[in-house]
Amino acid sequence: MSDELRDVAYSIPWRTSGIRAGAHRSHLYGGGGRFRDIVPLLSLPDPRRIAIRASLNDPFERLLVRRFEQPSAIDVAVLVDVSTSMAFEGRCNKISLAADLAQALAVCAERAGDTFSLLPFDSTLREDLRLQRTLSRAAHSQAIEKLRAFTPEKPGVSGVLEAATAVSGTRRLVFLVSDFLWSTEDARRAGEALAFHDVVPVEIDDSLQLDELPDWGLLNLRDLETGSRRLVAMRPSLKARWQAARQEQRARTRQVFDTTAREMFTIRDRIDWMRLTSFLLYGSV
């Protein structure tokens, strides 16, 4: 792993209810952490934290104490699409990029004291690649290496619903990693199933898949979802129609996720780690 990759970080805009100490803002009060407010001693009977100056200045002559916010840990889940469309390899290897991203997020989770889970899916949730939430660094590495060595073999993404069920319960930071060559209905179902969580859709796009096709020539194309082959006489008008259709499909997918998730982040050919960190910390690039 490179030093640049280790610098990736994330933050959450919400308060967690986790009871385990961590690095994120929470609803809980404790003995340390960020100063929250000053309250009467009757509300928080802890005389060790009496605020003398505030008590002397209180017009109601109450004894006041300082209250602190207890930083808490969260659960981080990475849902990875391993359907056959992710097998396309042109400028990049999509599965390898997804594994790199999962590895960076696992390191971030380890540093923050958060749990990490990995849930690859195609038409079903892939139990052979699944990692339950854990703090174990060795388990993280083992699961990610299994993902990196995996070759997609099944079409369909309906397993995302099983993955959503597997992360039900407390609110989590969920990364949904895919090329999102999905139907609008698949995207809608996934968005609704994960709506309770803080979802970060991450699109992996290979520029050679469509944008950099030649304007003229005979192309022997294979549909990765169905396995069928087709000889196509490429021409500028056909290429423009395909690109327009792809943009329209991408816009529909983004529109669906915009109602239930964060803005989609796109990785094209390679991961720009600085841009990704800026996006995860500040919500912009």
PDB file of C-alpha atoms in Angstrom:
ATOM      1  CA  MET A   1       0.000   0.000   0.000  1.00  0.00           C
ATOM      2  CA  SER A   2       1.371   3.429  -0.902  1.00  0.00           C
ATOM      3  CA  ASP A   3       1.764   6.343   1.523  1.00  0.00           C
ATOM      4  CA  GLU A   4      -0.695   8.338  -0.558  1.00  0.00           C
ATOM      5  CA  LEU A   5      -3.356   5.671  -0.047  1.00  0.00           C
ATOM      6  CA  ARG A   6      -2.911   5.778   3.715  1.00  0.00           C
ATOM      7  CA  ASP A   7      -3.909   9.465   3.744  1.00  0.00           C
ATOM      8  CA  VAL A   8      -7.508   8.790   2.750  1.00  0.00           C
ATOM      9  CA  ALA A   9     -10.016   9.791   5.430  1.00  0.00           C
ATOM     10  CA  TYR A  10     -13.753  10.205   5.895  1.00  0.00           C
ATOM     11  CA  SER A  11     -16.140  12.084   8.151  1.00  0.00           C
ATOM     12  CA  ILE A  12     -19.853  11.913   8.879  1.00  0.00           C
ATOM     13  CA  PRO A  13     -22.277  14.855   9.096  1.00  0.00           C
ATOM     14  CA  TRP A  14     -24.484  13.132  11.692  1.00  0.00           C
ATOM     15  CA  ARG A  15     -24.141  12.147  15.332  1.00  0.00           C
ATOM     16  CA  THR A  16     -23.791   8.493  16.109  1.00  0.00           C
ATOM     17  CA  SER A  17     -25.475   6.614  18.947  1.00  0.00           C
ATOM     18  CA  GLY A  18     -22.692   4.055  19.226  1.00  0.00           C
ATOM     19  CA  ILE A  19     -21.679   3.242  22.780  1.00  0.00           C
ATOM     20  CA  ARG A  20     -18.113   2.282  21.896  1.00  0.00           C
ATOM     21  CA  ALA A  21     -15.584   5.105  22.169  1.00  0.00           C
ATOM     22  CA  GLY A  22     -14.320   6.319  18.824  1.00  0.00           C
ATOM     23  CA  ALA A  23     -13.602   9.432  16.774  1.00  0.00           C
ATOM     24  CA  HIS A  24     -17.038  10.683  15.684  1.00  0.00           C
ATOM     25  CA  ARG A  25     -19.540  13.072  17.242  1.00  0.00           C
ATOM     26  CA  SER A  26     -22.295  11.329  19.144  1.00  0.00           C
ATOM     27  CA  HIS A  27     -25.438  11.866  21.160  1.00  0.00           C
ATOM     28  CA  LEU A  28     -23.771  10.507  24.295  1.00  0.00           C
ATOM     29  CA  TYR A  29     -22.193  12.408  27.161  1.00  0.00           C
ATOM     30  CA  GLY A  30     -19.047  11.318  28.903  1.00  0.00           C
ATOM     31  CA  GLY A  31     -16.017  12.323  30.866  1.00  0.00           C
ATOM     32  CA  GLY A  32     -13.987  13.571  27.947  1.00  0.00           C
ATOM     33  CA  GLY A  33     -14.181  14.781  24.396  1.00  0.00           C
ATOM     34  CA  ARG A  34     -15.662  17.939  22.963  1.00  0.00           C
ATOM     35  CA  PHE A  35     -17.248  20.542  25.282  1.00  0.00           C
ATOM     36  CA  ARG A  36     -21.011  20.488  24.748  1.00  0.00           C
ATOM     37  CA  ASP A  37     -22.706  22.947  27.122  1.00  0.00           C
ATOM     38  CA  ILE A  38     -23.269  23.965  30.736  1.00  0.00           C
ATOM     39  CA  VAL A  39     -26.212  22.521  32.637  1.00  0.00           C
ATOM     40  CA  PRO A  40     -27.477  22.619  36.265  1.00  0.00           C
ATOM     41  CA  LEU A  41     -25.901  20.175  38.680  1.00  0.00           C
ATOM     42  CA  LEU A  42     -29.325  18.616  39.215  1.00  0.00           C
ATOM     43  CA  SER A  43     -29.383  17.606  35.532  1.00  0.00           C
ATOM     44  CA  LEU A  44     -25.869  16.128  35.633  1.00  0.00           C
ATOM     45  CA  PRO A  45     -24.942  15.263  39.244  1.00  0.00           C
ATOM     46  CA  ASP A  46     -21.187  15.235  38.747  1.00  0.00           C
ATOM     47  CA  PRO A  47     -19.540  17.758  41.113  1.00  0.00           C
ATOM     48  CA  ARG A  48     -16.121  17.101  39.512  1.00  0.00           C
ATOM     49  CA  ARG A  49     -17.204  19.232  36.578  1.00  0.00           C
ATOM     50  CA  ILE A  50     -18.572  22.293  38.391  1.00  0.00           C
ATOM     51  CA  ALA A  51     -18.182  25.441  36.298  1.00  0.00           C
ATOM     52  CA  ILE A  52     -17.237  27.939  38.997  1.00  0.00           C
ATOM     53  CA  ARG A  53     -17.298  31.115  36.924  1.00  0.00           C
ATOM     54  CA  ALA A  54     -20.587  30.224  35.232  1.00  0.00           C
ATOM     55  CA  SER A  55     -22.114  29.312  38.613  1.00  0.00           C
ATOM     56  CA  LEU A  56     -21.050  32.641  40.168  1.00  0.00           C
ATOM     57  CA  ASN A  57     -22.566  34.535  37.246  1.00  0.00           C
ATOM     58  CA  ASP A  58     -25.803  32.561  37.154  1.00  0.00           C
ATOM     59  CA  PRO A  59     -28.720  34.917  38.009  1.00  0.00           C
ATOM     60  CA  PHE A  60     -30.672  32.007  39.506  1.00  0.00           C
ATOM     61  CA  GLU A  61     -27.728  31.107  41.791  1.00  0.00           C
ATOM     62  CA  ARG A  62     -27.615  27.523  40.582  1.00  0.00           C
ATOM     63  CA  LEU A  63     -24.633  25.268  40.643  1.00  0.00           C
ATOM     64  CA  LEU A  64     -23.668  24.588  37.020  1.00  0.00           C
ATOM     65  CA  VAL A  65     -21.502  21.820  35.580  1.00  0.00           C
ATOM     66  CA  ARG A  66     -19.748  21.390  32.256  1.00  0.00           C
ATOM     67  CA  ARG A  67     -21.049  18.663  29.977  1.00  0.00           C
ATOM     68  CA  PHE A  68     -18.868  16.948  27.386  1.00  0.00           C
ATOM     69  CA  GLU A  69     -19.679  14.971  24.267  1.00  0.00           C
ATOM     70  CA  GLN A  70     -18.363  11.413  24.182  1.00  0.00           C
ATOM     71  CA  PRO A  71     -16.798  10.591  20.761  1.00  0.00           C
ATOM     72  CA  SER A  72     -18.114   7.276  19.505  1.00  0.00           C
ATOM     73  CA  ALA A  73     -17.287   4.712  16.854  1.00  0.00           C
ATOM     74  CA  ILE A  74     -19.395   3.808  13.850  1.00  0.00           C
ATOM     75  CA  ASP A  75     -19.754   0.803  11.573  1.00  0.00           C
ATOM     76  CA  VAL A  76     -18.391   1.150   8.031  1.00  0.00           C
ATOM     77  CA  ALA A  77     -19.747  -1.186   5.367  1.00  0.00           C
ATOM     78  CA  VAL A  78     -18.516  -1.513   1.776  1.00  0.00           C
ATOM     79  CA  LEU A  79     -20.987  -3.063  -0.661  1.00  0.00           C
ATOM     80  CA  VAL A  80     -19.242  -4.069  -3.887  1.00  0.00           C
ATOM     81  CA  ASP A  81     -20.963  -5.001  -7.130  1.00  0.00           C
ATOM     82  CA  VAL A  82     -19.196  -8.121  -8.495  1.00  0.00           C
ATOM     83  CA  SER A  83     -21.644  -8.845 -11.315  1.00  0.00           C
ATOM     84  CA  THR A  84     -20.307  -9.665 -14.770  1.00  0.00           C
ATOM     85  CA  SER A  85     -20.345  -6.059 -16.006  1.00  0.00           C
ATOM     86  CA  MET A  86     -17.573  -5.386 -13.477  1.00  0.00           C
ATOM     87  CA  ALA A  87     -15.393  -7.864 -15.393  1.00  0.00           C
ATOM     88  CA  PHE A  88     -14.820  -5.359 -18.205  1.00  0.00           C
ATOM     89  CA  GLU A  89     -11.149  -4.485 -18.375  1.00  0.00           C
ATOM     90  CA  GLY A  90      -9.920  -1.710 -20.630  1.00  0.00           C
ATOM     91  CA  ARG A  91      -8.073   1.201 -19.068  1.00  0.00           C
ATOM     92  CA  CYS A  92      -8.558  -0.319 -15.627  1.00  0.00           C
ATOM     93  CA  ASN A  93      -9.583  -3.424 -13.735  1.00  0.00           C
ATOM     94  CA  LYS A  94     -12.826  -2.527 -11.961  1.00  0.00           C
ATOM     95  CA  ILE A  95     -12.598  -5.266  -9.335  1.00  0.00           C
ATOM     96  CA  SER A  96      -9.018  -4.283  -8.555  1.00  0.00           C
ATOM     97  CA  LEU A  97     -10.029  -0.631  -8.142  1.00  0.00           C
ATOM     98  CA  ALA A  98     -12.894  -1.679  -5.863  1.00  0.00           C
ATOM     99  CA  ALA A  99     -10.431  -3.726  -3.782  1.00  0.00           C
ATOM    100  CA  ASP A 100      -8.024  -0.756  -3.567  1.00  0.00           C
ATOM    101  CA  LEU A 101     -10.871   1.453  -2.383  1.00  0.00           C
ATOM    102  CA  ALA A 102     -12.018  -1.125   0.180  1.00  0.00           C
ATOM    103  CA  GLN A 103      -8.445  -1.472   1.441  1.00  0.00           C
ATOM    104  CA  ALA A 104      -8.078   2.280   1.918  1.00  0.00           C
ATOM    105  CA  LEU A 105     -11.397   2.494   3.750  1.00  0.00           C
ATOM    106  CA  ALA A 106     -10.448  -0.449   5.965  1.00  0.00           C
ATOM    107  CA  VAL A 107      -7.261   1.371   6.980  1.00  0.00           C
ATOM    108  CA  CYS A 108      -9.307   4.508   7.758  1.00  0.00           C
ATOM    109  CA  ALA A 109     -11.727   2.469   9.846  1.00  0.00           C
ATOM    110  CA  GLU A 110      -8.850   0.868  11.757  1.00  0.00           C
ATOM    111  CA  ARG A 111      -7.347   4.270  12.543  1.00  0.00           C
ATOM    112  CA  ALA A 112     -10.690   5.678  13.732  1.00  0.00           C
ATOM    113  CA  GLY A 113     -11.602   2.610  15.797  1.00  0.00           C
ATOM    114  CA  ASP A 114     -14.586   1.840  13.552  1.00  0.00           C
ATOM    115  CA  THR A 115     -15.680  -1.625  12.527  1.00  0.00           C
ATOM    116  CA  PHE A 116     -15.380  -2.614   8.865  1.00  0.00           C
ATOM    117  CA  SER A 117     -17.462  -5.046   6.857  1.00  0.00           C
ATOM    118  CA  LEU A 118     -17.320  -6.106   3.204  1.00  0.00           C
ATOM    119  CA  LEU A 119     -20.388  -7.355   1.349  1.00  0.00           C
ATOM    120  CA  PRO A 120     -19.850  -8.199  -2.347  1.00  0.00           C
ATOM    121  CA  PHE A 121     -22.972  -9.026  -4.326  1.00  0.00           C
ATOM    122  CA  ASP A 122     -24.198  -9.974  -7.779  1.00  0.00           C
ATOM    123  CA  SER A 123     -27.580 -11.646  -8.183  1.00  0.00           C
ATOM    124  CA  THR A 124     -27.128 -12.739  -4.547  1.00  0.00           C
ATOM    125  CA  LEU A 125     -25.063 -11.670  -1.597  1.00  0.00           C
ATOM    126  CA  ARG A 126     -21.721 -13.471  -2.062  1.00  0.00           C
ATOM    127  CA  GLU A 127     -21.294 -15.344   1.210  1.00  0.00           C
ATOM    128  CA  ASP A 128     -17.947 -16.711  -0.021  1.00  0.00           C
ATOM    129  CA  LEU A 129     -16.541 -13.161  -0.135  1.00  0.00           C
ATOM    130  CA  ARG A 130     -18.477 -11.673   2.761  1.00  0.00           C
ATOM    131  CA  LEU A 131     -16.772 -10.206   5.812  1.00  0.00           C
ATOM    132  CA  GLN A 132     -18.879  -9.576   8.900  1.00  0.00           C
ATOM    133  CA  ARG A 133     -18.167  -6.339  10.747  1.00  0.00           C
ATOM    134  CA  THR A 134     -14.983  -6.654  12.714  1.00  0.00           C
ATOM    135  CA  LEU A 135     -12.055  -4.681  14.092  1.00  0.00           C
ATOM    136  CA  SER A 136      -9.567  -7.352  13.012  1.00  0.00           C
ATOM    137  CA  ARG A 137      -6.961  -5.977  10.614  1.00  0.00           C
ATOM    138  CA  ALA A 138      -5.994  -9.481   9.514  1.00  0.00           C
ATOM    139  CA  ALA A 139      -9.607 -10.306   8.656  1.00  0.00           C
ATOM    140  CA  HIS A 140      -9.889  -7.070   6.650  1.00  0.00           C
ATOM    141  CA  SER A 141      -6.785  -7.877   4.612  1.00  0.00           C
ATOM    142  CA  GLN A 142      -7.826 -11.473   3.985  1.00  0.00           C
ATOM    143  CA  ALA A 143     -11.289 -10.518   2.748  1.00  0.00           C
ATOM    144  CA  ILE A 144      -9.972  -7.742   0.507  1.00  0.00           C
ATOM    145  CA  GLU A 145      -7.404 -10.029  -1.104  1.00  0.00           C
ATOM    146  CA  LYS A 146     -10.161 -12.564  -1.820  1.00  0.00           C
ATOM    147  CA  LEU A 147     -12.130  -9.787  -3.512  1.00  0.00           C
ATOM    148  CA  ARG A 148      -9.091  -8.692  -5.518  1.00  0.00           C
ATOM    149  CA  ALA A 149      -8.575 -12.225  -6.860  1.00  0.00           C
ATOM    150  CA  PHE A 150     -12.263 -12.726  -7.696  1.00  0.00           C
ATOM    151  CA  THR A 151     -13.473 -13.021 -11.288  1.00  0.00           C
ATOM    152  CA  PRO A 152     -17.119 -11.957 -11.807  1.00  0.00           C
ATOM    153  CA  GLU A 153     -19.248 -14.834 -13.026  1.00  0.00           C
ATOM    154  CA  LYS A 154     -22.927 -13.988 -12.491  1.00  0.00           C
ATOM    155  CA  PRO A 155     -25.079 -11.233 -14.030  1.00  0.00           C
ATOM    156  CA  GLY A 156     -27.550  -9.112 -12.097  1.00  0.00           C
ATOM    157  CA  VAL A 157     -27.359  -6.943  -8.987  1.00  0.00           C
ATOM    158  CA  SER A 158     -30.451  -8.027  -7.063  1.00  0.00           C
ATOM    159  CA  GLY A 159     -28.166  -9.277  -4.275  1.00  0.00           C
ATOM    160  CA  VAL A 160     -27.780  -5.659  -3.167  1.00  0.00           C
ATOM    161  CA  LEU A 161     -31.103  -6.100  -1.350  1.00  0.00           C
ATOM    162  CA  GLU A 162     -29.659  -9.004   0.673  1.00  0.00           C
ATOM    163  CA  ALA A 163     -26.609  -6.865   1.428  1.00  0.00           C
ATOM    164  CA  ALA A 164     -28.912  -4.053   2.589  1.00  0.00           C
ATOM    165  CA  THR A 165     -30.670  -6.489   4.909  1.00  0.00           C
ATOM    166  CA  ALA A 166     -27.307  -7.629   6.274  1.00  0.00           C
ATOM    167  CA  VAL A 167     -26.445  -4.057   7.345  1.00  0.00           C
ATOM    168  CA  SER A 168     -29.820  -3.301   8.907  1.00  0.00           C
ATOM    169  CA  GLY A 169     -29.904  -2.115  12.515  1.00  0.00           C
ATOM    170  CA  THR A 170     -27.859   0.864  13.640  1.00  0.00           C
ATOM    171  CA  ARG A 171     -27.056   3.563  11.150  1.00  0.00           C
ATOM    172  CA  ARG A 172     -23.823   2.951   9.224  1.00  0.00           C
ATOM    173  CA  LEU A 173     -21.566   4.681   6.748  1.00  0.00           C
ATOM    174  CA  VAL A 174     -22.167   2.577   3.636  1.00  0.00           C
ATOM    175  CA  PHE A 175     -20.074   2.739   0.477  1.00  0.00           C
ATOM    176  CA  LEU A 176     -21.903   1.329  -2.547  1.00  0.00           C
ATOM    177  CA  VAL A 177     -19.269   0.552  -5.197  1.00  0.00           C
ATOM    178  CA  SER A 178     -20.348  -0.343  -8.727  1.00  0.00           C
ATOM    179  CA  ASP A 179     -20.186   0.661 -12.374  1.00  0.00           C
ATOM    180  CA  PHE A 180     -23.917   1.368 -11.993  1.00  0.00           C
ATOM    181  CA  LEU A 181     -24.851  -0.079 -15.356  1.00  0.00           C
ATOM    182  CA  TRP A 182     -28.144  -0.738 -13.626  1.00  0.00           C
ATOM    183  CA  SER A 183     -31.739  -0.347 -14.598  1.00  0.00           C
ATOM    184  CA  THR A 184     -33.595   2.523 -12.957  1.00  0.00           C
ATOM    185  CA  GLU A 185     -35.709   0.016 -11.061  1.00  0.00           C
ATOM    186  CA  ASP A 186     -32.621  -1.738  -9.609  1.00  0.00           C
ATOM    187  CA  ALA A 187     -31.216   1.628  -8.511  1.00  0.00           C
ATOM    188  CA  ARG A 188     -34.530   2.645  -6.954  1.00  0.00           C
ATOM    189  CA  ARG A 189     -34.820  -0.590  -4.966  1.00  0.00           C
ATOM    190  CA  ALA A 190     -31.224  -0.305  -3.735  1.00  0.00           C
ATOM    191  CA  GLY A 191     -31.698   3.342  -2.753  1.00  0.00           C
ATOM    192  CA  GLU A 192     -34.858   2.579  -0.803  1.00  0.00           C
ATOM    193  CA  ALA A 193     -33.319  -0.463   0.929  1.00  0.00           C
ATOM    194  CA  LEU A 194     -30.296   1.568   2.095  1.00  0.00           C
ATOM    195  CA  ALA A 195     -32.102   4.840   2.807  1.00  0.00           C
ATOM    196  CA  PHE A 196     -31.667   4.521   6.586  1.00  0.00           C
ATOM    197  CA  HIS A 197     -27.870   4.662   6.265  1.00  0.00           C
ATOM    198  CA  ASP A 198     -25.396   7.344   5.209  1.00  0.00           C
ATOM    199  CA  VAL A 199     -24.774   6.023   1.697  1.00  0.00           C
ATOM    200  CA  VAL A 200     -21.858   7.055  -0.522  1.00  0.00           C
ATOM    201  CA  PRO A 201     -22.323   5.755  -4.094  1.00  0.00           C
ATOM    202  CA  VAL A 202     -18.966   5.289  -5.821  1.00  0.00           C
ATOM    203  CA  GLU A 203     -19.092   4.754  -9.577  1.00  0.00           C
ATOM    204  CA  ILE A 204     -16.212   2.966 -11.310  1.00  0.00           C
ATOM    205  CA  ASP A 205     -16.036   3.896 -14.969  1.00  0.00           C
ATOM    206  CA  ASP A 206     -13.669   2.655 -17.661  1.00  0.00           C
ATOM    207  CA  SER A 207     -13.196   5.260 -20.384  1.00  0.00           C
ATOM    208  CA  LEU A 208     -12.463   2.554 -22.962  1.00  0.00           C
ATOM    209  CA  GLN A 209     -15.877   0.980 -22.408  1.00  0.00           C
ATOM    210  CA  LEU A 210     -17.637   3.604 -24.522  1.00  0.00           C
ATOM    211  CA  ASP A 211     -16.104   7.082 -24.653  1.00  0.00           C
ATOM    212  CA  GLU A 212     -12.890   6.059 -26.369  1.00  0.00           C
ATOM    213  CA  LEU A 213     -14.308   3.659 -28.924  1.00  0.00           C
ATOM    214  CA  PRO A 214     -13.151   4.403 -32.504  1.00  0.00           C
ATOM    215  CA  ASP A 215     -15.486   6.436 -34.729  1.00  0.00           C
ATOM    216  CA  TRP A 216     -15.163   3.983 -37.625  1.00  0.00           C
ATOM    217  CA  GLY A 217     -14.496   0.259 -37.923  1.00  0.00           C
ATOM    218  CA  LEU A 218     -15.797  -3.237 -37.326  1.00  0.00           C
ATOM    219  CA  LEU A 219     -16.078  -4.104 -33.634  1.00  0.00           C
ATOM    220  CA  ASN A 220     -16.618  -7.579 -32.248  1.00  0.00           C
ATOM    221  CA  LEU A 221     -18.499  -6.792 -29.029  1.00  0.00           C
ATOM    222  CA  ARG A 222     -19.520  -9.113 -26.214  1.00  0.00           C
ATOM    223  CA  ASP A 223     -22.323  -8.442 -23.742  1.00  0.00           C
ATOM    224  CA  LEU A 224     -20.820  -9.319 -20.343  1.00  0.00           C
ATOM    225  CA  GLU A 225     -24.260  -9.794 -18.801  1.00  0.00           C
ATOM    226  CA  THR A 226     -25.597 -12.265 -21.370  1.00  0.00           C
ATOM    227  CA  GLY A 227     -22.383 -13.529 -22.960  1.00  0.00           C
ATOM    228  CA  SER A 228     -23.730 -12.928 -26.485  1.00  0.00           C
ATOM    229  CA  ARG A 229     -21.458 -11.573 -29.214  1.00  0.00           C
ATOM    230  CA  ARG A 230     -22.254  -9.132 -31.991  1.00  0.00           C
ATOM    231  CA  LEU A 231     -20.315  -7.685 -34.906  1.00  0.00           C
ATOM    232  CA  VAL A 232     -20.978  -3.957 -35.147  1.00  0.00           C
ATOM    233  CA  ALA A 233     -20.043  -1.493 -37.895  1.00  0.00           C
ATOM    234  CA  MET A 234     -19.137   1.524 -35.803  1.00  0.00           C
ATOM    235  CA  ARG A 235     -19.800   4.977 -37.170  1.00  0.00           C
ATOM    236  CA  PRO A 236     -19.975   8.430 -35.521  1.00  0.00           C
ATOM    237  CA  SER A 237     -23.774   8.570 -35.438  1.00  0.00           C
ATOM    238  CA  LEU A 238     -24.039   5.173 -33.705  1.00  0.00           C
ATOM    239  CA  LYS A 239     -21.324   6.080 -31.223  1.00  0.00           C
ATOM    240  CA  ALA A 240     -23.111   9.344 -30.437  1.00  0.00           C
ATOM    241  CA  ARG A 241     -26.390   7.470 -29.832  1.00  0.00           C
ATOM    242  CA  TRP A 242     -24.676   5.021 -27.482  1.00  0.00           C
ATOM    243  CA  GLN A 243     -23.011   7.848 -25.567  1.00  0.00           C
ATOM    244  CA  ALA A 244     -26.296   9.731 -25.292  1.00  0.00           C
ATOM    245  CA  ALA A 245     -28.051   6.603 -24.051  1.00  0.00           C
ATOM    246  CA  ARG A 246     -25.308   6.019 -21.464  1.00  0.00           C
ATOM    247  CA  GLN A 247     -25.504   9.623 -20.255  1.00  0.00           C
ATOM    248  CA  GLU A 248     -29.261   9.360 -19.970  1.00  0.00           C
ATOM    249  CA  GLN A 249     -28.986   6.095 -18.008  1.00  0.00           C
ATOM    250  CA  ARG A 250     -26.326   7.627 -15.739  1.00  0.00           C
ATOM    251  CA  ALA A 251     -28.466  10.707 -15.127  1.00  0.00           C
ATOM    252  CA  ARG A 252     -31.475   8.563 -14.176  1.00  0.00           C
ATOM    253  CA  THR A 253     -29.366   6.515 -11.749  1.00  0.00           C
ATOM    254  CA  ARG A 254     -27.883   9.624 -10.146  1.00  0.00           C
ATOM    255  CA  GLN A 255     -31.336  11.148  -9.825  1.00  0.00           C
ATOM    256  CA  VAL A 256     -32.571   8.052  -7.989  1.00  0.00           C
ATOM    257  CA  PHE A 257     -29.658   8.019  -5.531  1.00  0.00           C
ATOM    258  CA  ASP A 258     -29.739  11.796  -5.021  1.00  0.00           C
ATOM    259  CA  THR A 259     -32.990  11.367  -3.081  1.00  0.00           C
ATOM    260  CA  THR A 260     -31.578   8.835  -0.587  1.00  0.00           C
ATOM    261  CA  ALA A 261     -27.771   9.119  -0.633  1.00  0.00           C
ATOM    262  CA  ARG A 262     -24.837  11.471  -0.932  1.00  0.00           C
ATOM    263  CA  GLU A 263     -23.710  12.806  -4.284  1.00  0.00           C
ATOM    264  CA  MET A 264     -22.200  10.063  -6.425  1.00  0.00           C
ATOM    265  CA  PHE A 265     -18.391  10.014  -6.684  1.00  0.00           C
ATOM    266  CA  THR A 266     -16.950   8.786  -9.987  1.00  0.00           C
ATOM    267  CA  ILE A 267     -13.637   6.971 -10.366  1.00  0.00           C
ATOM    268  CA  ARG A 268     -12.561   6.922 -13.993  1.00  0.00           C
ATOM    269  CA  ASP A 269      -9.678   4.600 -14.916  1.00  0.00           C
ATOM    270  CA  ARG A 270      -7.729   5.376 -11.715  1.00  0.00           C
ATOM    271  CA  ILE A 271      -8.384   6.562  -8.188  1.00  0.00           C
ATOM    272  CA  ASP A 272      -7.429  10.165  -7.475  1.00  0.00           C
ATOM    273  CA  TRP A 273      -6.871   9.718  -3.733  1.00  0.00           C
ATOM    274  CA  MET A 274      -6.620  13.417  -2.909  1.00  0.00           C
ATOM    275  CA  ARG A 275      -9.862  14.148  -4.753  1.00  0.00           C
ATOM    276  CA  LEU A 276     -11.536  11.214  -3.013  1.00  0.00           C
ATOM    277  CA  THR A 277     -10.384  12.387   0.425  1.00  0.00           C
ATOM    278  CA  SER A 278     -11.670  15.893  -0.243  1.00  0.00           C
ATOM    279  CA  PHE A 279     -15.009  14.442  -1.259  1.00  0.00           C
ATOM    280  CA  LEU A 280     -15.293  12.199   1.810  1.00  0.00           C
ATOM    281  CA  LEU A 281     -14.291  14.961   4.239  1.00  0.00           C
ATOM    282  CA  TYR A 282     -15.987  17.999   2.765  1.00  0.00           C
ATOM    283  CA  GLY A 283     -18.553  16.620   0.329  1.00  0.00           C
ATOM    284  CA  SER A 284     -16.935  18.324  -2.655  1.00  0.00           C
ATOM    285  CA  VAL A 285     -13.999  17.808  -5.008  1.00  0.00           C
TER     286      VAL A 285
END
